Amino acid sequence: MLLDSRETGRVDVTELDADPLRQLSVWLDAARAAGQPMPEAMTIASATGDGVPSARLVVLRGLRRGLVFFTDCESDKGAELAANPQAAAVLHWLVPAHRQVRVAGPAERVSQDEADEYWSTRADAVRLVAAASRQSRVVANRAVLETQVRETLRRHPGGAGVPRPQRWGGFRVLPSRVEFWQESPDGLHDRIRYRRAGSGWIIERLSP
């Protein structure tokens, strides 16, 4: 027996923004306001040139034309996105409702100016470690990493003024498909998908 719509909190296409990034921003703000822990946590999936997939959690740092995150671009994910510039992202929240957003599309490097701008906002200690460590590289032990940090600290006393390494930057996932999912207690979950069509979007409902 289906529950009353007031109980399911169902999502209707007519209630969503015509632009999926604006709609994602609405759901993200709702999760923040409801106290969802780290609502910007985002799974990014990529694949090697021969199609071997991998996924990891990153932090969403903006919705400028797409989903932006920052990383060492010589890391595993950076190498994969350089060889196969397609990505998928998932954001998941439990409050104010059990929701998930899935995004897929091509990935591009952010500009040097965007990378510099974000680098300047990071804490001195975080910049120090990012400059000293080469993400995903094999090291003999933790002592090696600590030595690299100390050497960088000697060049930049107090950790201040650490310049952004050229290898450190960011990526933007440019959405070609975006799906909004919301749980319904009766099992008839809402799935609304946006598909890129030229300069606009086709919005359609999927079976749960």
Short mmCIF file of C-alpha atoms in Angstrom, two decimals:
data_model
loop_
_atom_site.label_atom_id
_atom_site.label_comp_id
_atom_site.label_asym_id
_atom_site.label_seq_id
_atom_site.Cartn_x
_atom_site.Cartn_y
_atom_site.Cartn_z
CA MET A 1 0.00 0.00 0.00
CA LEU A 2 1.43 3.37 -1.02
CA LEU A 3 1.83 6.00 1.66
CA ASP A 4 0.28 9.44 1.46
CA SER A 5 2.49 11.97 -0.39
CA ARG A 6 2.81 14.02 2.81
CA GLU A 7 4.51 11.02 4.44
CA THR A 8 6.77 10.07 1.54
CA GLY A 9 8.04 13.62 0.95
CA ARG A 10 8.10 12.76 -2.72
CA VAL A 11 9.97 14.86 -5.27
CA ASP A 12 8.17 16.16 -8.33
CA VAL A 13 9.91 17.36 -11.48
CA THR A 14 7.95 20.61 -11.40
CA GLU A 15 9.50 21.46 -8.03
CA LEU A 16 13.10 21.20 -9.26
CA ASP A 17 15.23 23.92 -10.81
CA ALA A 18 15.67 23.77 -14.57
CA ASP A 19 19.45 23.77 -14.05
CA PRO A 20 20.89 20.72 -12.23
CA LEU A 21 23.82 22.61 -10.69
CA ARG A 22 21.44 25.12 -9.13
CA GLN A 23 19.31 22.24 -7.86
CA LEU A 24 22.40 20.54 -6.44
CA SER A 25 23.24 23.79 -4.65
CA VAL A 26 19.72 23.84 -3.13
CA TRP A 27 20.07 20.28 -1.79
CA LEU A 28 23.60 20.97 -0.54
CA ASP A 29 22.45 24.06 1.35
CA ALA A 30 19.58 22.04 2.86
CA ALA A 31 22.02 19.37 4.07
CA ARG A 32 24.27 22.02 5.63
CA ALA A 33 21.34 23.70 7.35
CA ALA A 34 20.10 20.36 8.71
CA GLY A 35 23.49 19.53 10.25
CA GLN A 36 24.65 16.79 7.90
CA PRO A 37 28.30 16.05 8.83
CA MET A 38 30.64 17.20 6.05
CA PRO A 39 27.96 17.60 3.37
CA GLU A 40 30.61 18.46 0.75
CA ALA A 41 32.14 14.96 0.95
CA MET A 42 32.01 13.57 -2.58
CA THR A 43 33.00 10.25 -4.12
CA ILE A 44 34.91 10.65 -7.38
CA ALA A 45 35.25 7.68 -9.70
CA SER A 46 37.77 7.63 -12.54
CA ALA A 47 39.36 4.99 -14.71
CA THR A 48 42.71 4.27 -16.32
CA GLY A 49 43.15 4.50 -20.08
CA ASP A 50 42.33 0.79 -20.36
CA GLY A 51 39.20 1.09 -18.25
CA VAL A 52 40.26 -0.06 -14.77
CA PRO A 53 38.05 1.93 -12.35
CA SER A 54 38.85 3.42 -8.95
CA ALA A 55 37.00 5.68 -6.53
CA ARG A 56 37.81 7.83 -3.52
CA LEU A 57 36.31 10.55 -1.35
CA VAL A 58 37.27 14.17 -1.99
CA VAL A 59 35.76 17.48 -0.91
CA LEU A 60 33.54 19.47 -3.25
CA ARG A 61 35.02 22.97 -3.41
CA GLY A 62 32.60 24.74 -5.72
CA LEU A 63 29.95 24.50 -8.43
CA ARG A 64 31.46 26.77 -11.06
CA ARG A 65 30.27 25.31 -14.40
CA GLY A 66 30.68 21.90 -12.79
CA LEU A 67 31.83 20.13 -9.63
CA VAL A 68 35.26 21.38 -8.57
CA PHE A 69 37.79 19.61 -6.37
CA PHE A 70 41.51 20.08 -5.77
CA THR A 71 44.32 17.55 -5.60
CA ASP A 72 47.88 16.69 -6.55
CA CYS A 73 47.41 16.25 -10.29
CA GLU A 74 50.25 13.70 -10.40
CA SER A 75 48.33 11.45 -7.99
CA ASP A 76 46.59 8.28 -9.16
CA LYS A 77 43.33 10.12 -9.80
CA GLY A 78 45.17 12.91 -11.59
CA ALA A 79 46.94 10.44 -13.88
CA GLU A 80 43.68 8.60 -14.56
CA LEU A 81 41.80 11.78 -15.40
CA ALA A 82 44.63 12.88 -17.70
CA ALA A 83 44.56 9.54 -19.56
CA ASN A 84 40.77 9.17 -19.55
CA PRO A 85 39.12 12.55 -18.85
CA GLN A 86 35.74 11.23 -17.76
CA ALA A 87 34.53 11.11 -14.16
CA ALA A 88 31.53 10.23 -12.03
CA ALA A 89 30.67 11.82 -8.69
CA VAL A 90 28.27 10.91 -5.88
CA LEU A 91 27.12 13.05 -2.95
CA HIS A 92 25.06 11.44 -0.19
CA TRP A 93 23.15 12.89 2.75
CA LEU A 94 20.89 11.53 5.48
CA VAL A 95 19.35 14.86 6.53
CA PRO A 96 17.03 16.68 6.02
CA ALA A 97 16.06 13.64 3.92
CA HIS A 98 17.88 10.55 2.68
CA ARG A 99 19.20 11.87 -0.63
CA GLN A 100 21.86 11.14 -3.20
CA VAL A 101 23.06 13.02 -6.28
CA ARG A 102 24.97 11.28 -9.06
CA VAL A 103 26.89 13.25 -11.68
CA ALA A 104 28.78 12.00 -14.74
CA GLY A 105 30.62 13.77 -17.53
CA PRO A 106 33.97 14.91 -18.87
CA ALA A 107 36.60 16.29 -16.50
CA GLU A 108 38.94 19.21 -17.14
CA ARG A 109 41.75 20.88 -15.20
CA VAL A 110 40.81 24.11 -13.48
CA SER A 111 42.74 27.22 -14.49
CA GLN A 112 46.01 28.23 -12.84
CA ASP A 113 44.23 31.27 -11.39
CA GLU A 114 41.56 29.08 -9.78
CA ALA A 115 44.22 26.80 -8.33
CA ASP A 116 46.17 29.80 -6.96
CA GLU A 117 43.01 31.29 -5.47
CA TYR A 118 42.10 28.12 -3.61
CA TRP A 119 45.71 27.42 -2.55
CA SER A 120 45.80 30.84 -0.87
CA THR A 121 42.85 29.89 1.35
CA ARG A 122 44.48 26.76 2.78
CA ALA A 123 46.05 26.69 6.24
CA ASP A 124 49.85 27.05 6.36
CA ALA A 125 50.31 23.51 7.73
CA VAL A 126 48.14 21.99 5.00
CA ARG A 127 50.04 23.84 2.26
CA LEU A 128 53.31 22.72 3.80
CA VAL A 129 52.36 19.04 3.67
CA ALA A 130 50.88 19.30 0.16
CA ALA A 131 54.10 20.86 -1.11
CA ALA A 132 56.33 18.34 0.66
CA SER A 133 54.46 15.16 -0.23
CA ARG A 134 53.81 13.67 -3.66
CA GLN A 135 50.41 12.08 -3.40
CA SER A 136 50.14 8.36 -4.24
CA ARG A 137 53.93 7.87 -4.45
CA VAL A 138 55.40 4.87 -2.62
CA VAL A 139 57.63 5.78 0.35
CA ALA A 140 59.71 3.54 2.59
CA ASN A 141 58.08 4.69 5.82
CA ARG A 142 56.49 7.65 7.62
CA ALA A 143 59.92 8.97 8.60
CA VAL A 144 60.60 9.74 4.93
CA LEU A 145 57.48 11.89 4.78
CA GLU A 146 58.36 13.67 8.01
CA THR A 147 61.83 14.43 6.65
CA GLN A 148 60.34 15.90 3.48
CA VAL A 149 58.07 18.12 5.56
CA ARG A 150 61.00 19.31 7.72
CA GLU A 151 63.03 20.14 4.63
CA THR A 152 60.17 22.17 3.20
CA LEU A 153 59.69 23.88 6.56
CA ARG A 154 63.37 24.93 6.58
CA ARG A 155 62.81 26.69 3.27
CA HIS A 156 59.61 28.31 4.55
CA PRO A 157 59.97 29.02 8.29
CA GLY A 158 56.71 28.70 10.18
CA GLY A 159 55.07 27.18 7.11
CA ALA A 160 54.16 30.60 5.73
CA GLY A 161 54.49 31.57 2.10
CA VAL A 162 54.68 28.04 0.68
CA PRO A 163 54.15 28.43 -3.08
CA ARG A 164 51.72 26.19 -4.93
CA PRO A 165 53.59 23.37 -6.69
CA GLN A 166 52.82 23.17 -10.40
CA ARG A 167 51.64 19.60 -9.89
CA TRP A 168 48.95 20.75 -7.45
CA GLY A 169 45.70 21.98 -8.96
CA GLY A 170 42.15 20.88 -9.47
CA PHE A 171 39.58 19.31 -11.72
CA ARG A 172 36.07 20.26 -12.78
CA VAL A 173 33.54 17.54 -13.60
CA LEU A 174 31.33 18.98 -16.34
CA PRO A 175 27.95 17.30 -15.98
CA SER A 176 26.34 15.58 -18.94
CA ARG A 177 24.03 13.54 -16.68
CA VAL A 178 22.83 14.39 -13.18
CA GLU A 179 20.46 12.24 -11.13
CA PHE A 180 18.66 13.31 -7.97
CA TRP A 181 17.49 10.46 -5.75
CA GLN A 182 15.37 10.72 -2.62
CA GLU A 183 14.24 7.83 -0.46
CA SER A 184 10.56 7.17 0.09
CA PRO A 185 9.45 5.02 3.05
CA ASP A 186 7.13 3.00 0.81
CA GLY A 187 10.04 1.99 -1.46
CA LEU A 188 8.81 4.09 -4.38
CA HIS A 189 11.94 6.23 -4.32
CA ASP A 190 12.16 9.34 -6.48
CA ARG A 191 14.78 9.38 -9.25
CA ILE A 192 14.90 12.47 -11.46
CA ARG A 193 17.56 12.58 -14.17
CA TYR A 194 18.84 15.55 -16.16
CA ARG A 195 20.44 14.76 -19.54
CA ARG A 196 22.41 17.34 -21.47
CA ALA A 197 20.74 18.26 -24.78
CA GLY A 198 22.65 20.97 -26.63
CA SER A 199 22.72 24.03 -24.39
CA GLY A 200 19.81 22.79 -22.26
CA TRP A 201 18.61 19.79 -20.31
CA ILE A 202 16.06 17.02 -20.69
CA ILE A 203 14.52 16.15 -17.32
CA GLU A 204 12.96 12.72 -16.89
CA ARG A 205 11.79 10.39 -14.13
CA LEU A 206 13.37 6.95 -13.69
CA SER A 207 11.92 3.87 -12.04
CA PRO A 208 13.38 3.34 -8.56
#
